[in-house]
C-alpha positions as a printed NumPy array, in Angstrom:
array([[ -29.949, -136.148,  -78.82 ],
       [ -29.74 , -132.968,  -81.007],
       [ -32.727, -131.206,  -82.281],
       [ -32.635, -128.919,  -85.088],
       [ -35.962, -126.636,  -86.288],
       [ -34.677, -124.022,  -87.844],
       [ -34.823, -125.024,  -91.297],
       [ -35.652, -128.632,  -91.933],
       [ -36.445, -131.199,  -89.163],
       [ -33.271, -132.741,  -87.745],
       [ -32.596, -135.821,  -85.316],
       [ -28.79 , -136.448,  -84.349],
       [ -28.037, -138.7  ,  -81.637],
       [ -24.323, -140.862,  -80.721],
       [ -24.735, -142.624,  -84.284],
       [ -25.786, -140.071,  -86.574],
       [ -28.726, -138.418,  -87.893],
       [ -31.622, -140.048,  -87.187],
       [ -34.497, -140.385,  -89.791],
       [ -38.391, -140.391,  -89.141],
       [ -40.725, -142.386,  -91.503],
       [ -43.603, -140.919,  -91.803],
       [ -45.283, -137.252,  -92.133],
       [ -47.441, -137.557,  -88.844],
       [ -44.331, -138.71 ,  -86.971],
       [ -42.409, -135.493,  -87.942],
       [ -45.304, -133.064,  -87.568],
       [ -45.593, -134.177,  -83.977],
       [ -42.355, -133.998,  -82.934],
       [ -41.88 , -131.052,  -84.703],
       [ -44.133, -129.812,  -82.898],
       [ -42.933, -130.989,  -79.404],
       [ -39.607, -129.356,  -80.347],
       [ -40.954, -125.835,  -81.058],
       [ -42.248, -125.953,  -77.775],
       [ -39.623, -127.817,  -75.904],
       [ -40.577, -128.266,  -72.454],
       [ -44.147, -126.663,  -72.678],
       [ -47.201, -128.415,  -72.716],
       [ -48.594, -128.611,  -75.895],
       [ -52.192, -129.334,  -75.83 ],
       [ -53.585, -132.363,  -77.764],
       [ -56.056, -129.985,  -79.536],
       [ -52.859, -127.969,  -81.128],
       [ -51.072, -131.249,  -81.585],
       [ -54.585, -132.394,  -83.871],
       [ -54.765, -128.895,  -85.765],
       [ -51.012, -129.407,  -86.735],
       [ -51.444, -133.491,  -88.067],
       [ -54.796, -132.965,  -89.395],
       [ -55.241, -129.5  ,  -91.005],
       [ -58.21 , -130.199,  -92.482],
       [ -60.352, -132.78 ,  -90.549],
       [ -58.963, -135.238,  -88.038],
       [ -60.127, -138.628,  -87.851],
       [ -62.121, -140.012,  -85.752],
       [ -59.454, -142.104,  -84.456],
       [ -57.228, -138.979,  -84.203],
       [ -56.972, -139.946,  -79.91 ],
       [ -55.281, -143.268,  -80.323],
       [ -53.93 , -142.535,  -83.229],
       [ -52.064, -139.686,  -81.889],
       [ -51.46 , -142.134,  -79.087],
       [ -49.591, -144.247,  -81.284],
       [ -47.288, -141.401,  -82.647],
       [ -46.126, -140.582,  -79.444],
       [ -45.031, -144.058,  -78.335],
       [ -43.152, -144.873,  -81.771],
       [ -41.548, -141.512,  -81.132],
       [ -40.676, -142.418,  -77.494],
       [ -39.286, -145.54 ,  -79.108],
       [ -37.435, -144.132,  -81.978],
       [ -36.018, -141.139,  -79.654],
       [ -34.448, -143.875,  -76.586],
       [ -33.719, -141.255,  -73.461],
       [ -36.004, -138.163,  -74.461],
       [ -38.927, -138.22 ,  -72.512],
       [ -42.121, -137.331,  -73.489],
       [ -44.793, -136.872,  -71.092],
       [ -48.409, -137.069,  -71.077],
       [ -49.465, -134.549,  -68.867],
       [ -52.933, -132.886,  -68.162],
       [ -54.579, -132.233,  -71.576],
       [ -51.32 , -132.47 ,  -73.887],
       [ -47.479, -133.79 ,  -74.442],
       [ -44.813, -131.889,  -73.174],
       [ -40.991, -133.077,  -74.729],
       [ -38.287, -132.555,  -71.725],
       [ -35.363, -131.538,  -73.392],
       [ -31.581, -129.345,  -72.266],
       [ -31.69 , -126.131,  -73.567],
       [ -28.523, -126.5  ,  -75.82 ],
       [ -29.315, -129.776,  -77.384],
       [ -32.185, -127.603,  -79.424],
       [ -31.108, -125.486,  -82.001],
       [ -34.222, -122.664,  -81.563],
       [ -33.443, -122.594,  -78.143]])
């Protein structure tokens, strides 16, 4: 898979570009792209899909996020790791990097 951030979200993998439903589901992995293979802690990940005021919920339902993106993105992994998510991904296949 191809990731592009600079300019507008993009998702290409062997069939095309890929498209995410949803606003939450793009924040996030915009965010895990930005910081491709770095931790990013789950309070950053919260600031970024909740500006204002998360939800109480905002655990699981940040939970949920990152397993439809794990299922939407098949072969990226996406680790939970310590206090945060942290997106494995090859240097070329991301277009900031």
């Amino acid at each position: 898979m191809k990731f592009a951030v600079l300019g507008p979200l993009a998702v290409t993998g062997e069939s095309g570009d890929l498209r995410l439903r949803g606003e939450h589901q793009r924040a996030l992995l915009a965010m895990l792209v930005f910081h491709a293979n770095r931790l990013v802690t789950t309070d950053l990940l919260v600031e970024a899909l909740w500006p204002d005021l998360p939800p109480k919920s905002y655990a699981s339902n940040l939970h949920t996020y990152v397993s439809r993106l794990r299922s939407r993105l098949p072969g990226v992994r996406i680790d939970h790791a310590g206090r945060g998510y942290r997106l494995h991904v090859n240097a070329e296949d991301v277009d900031l990097l």
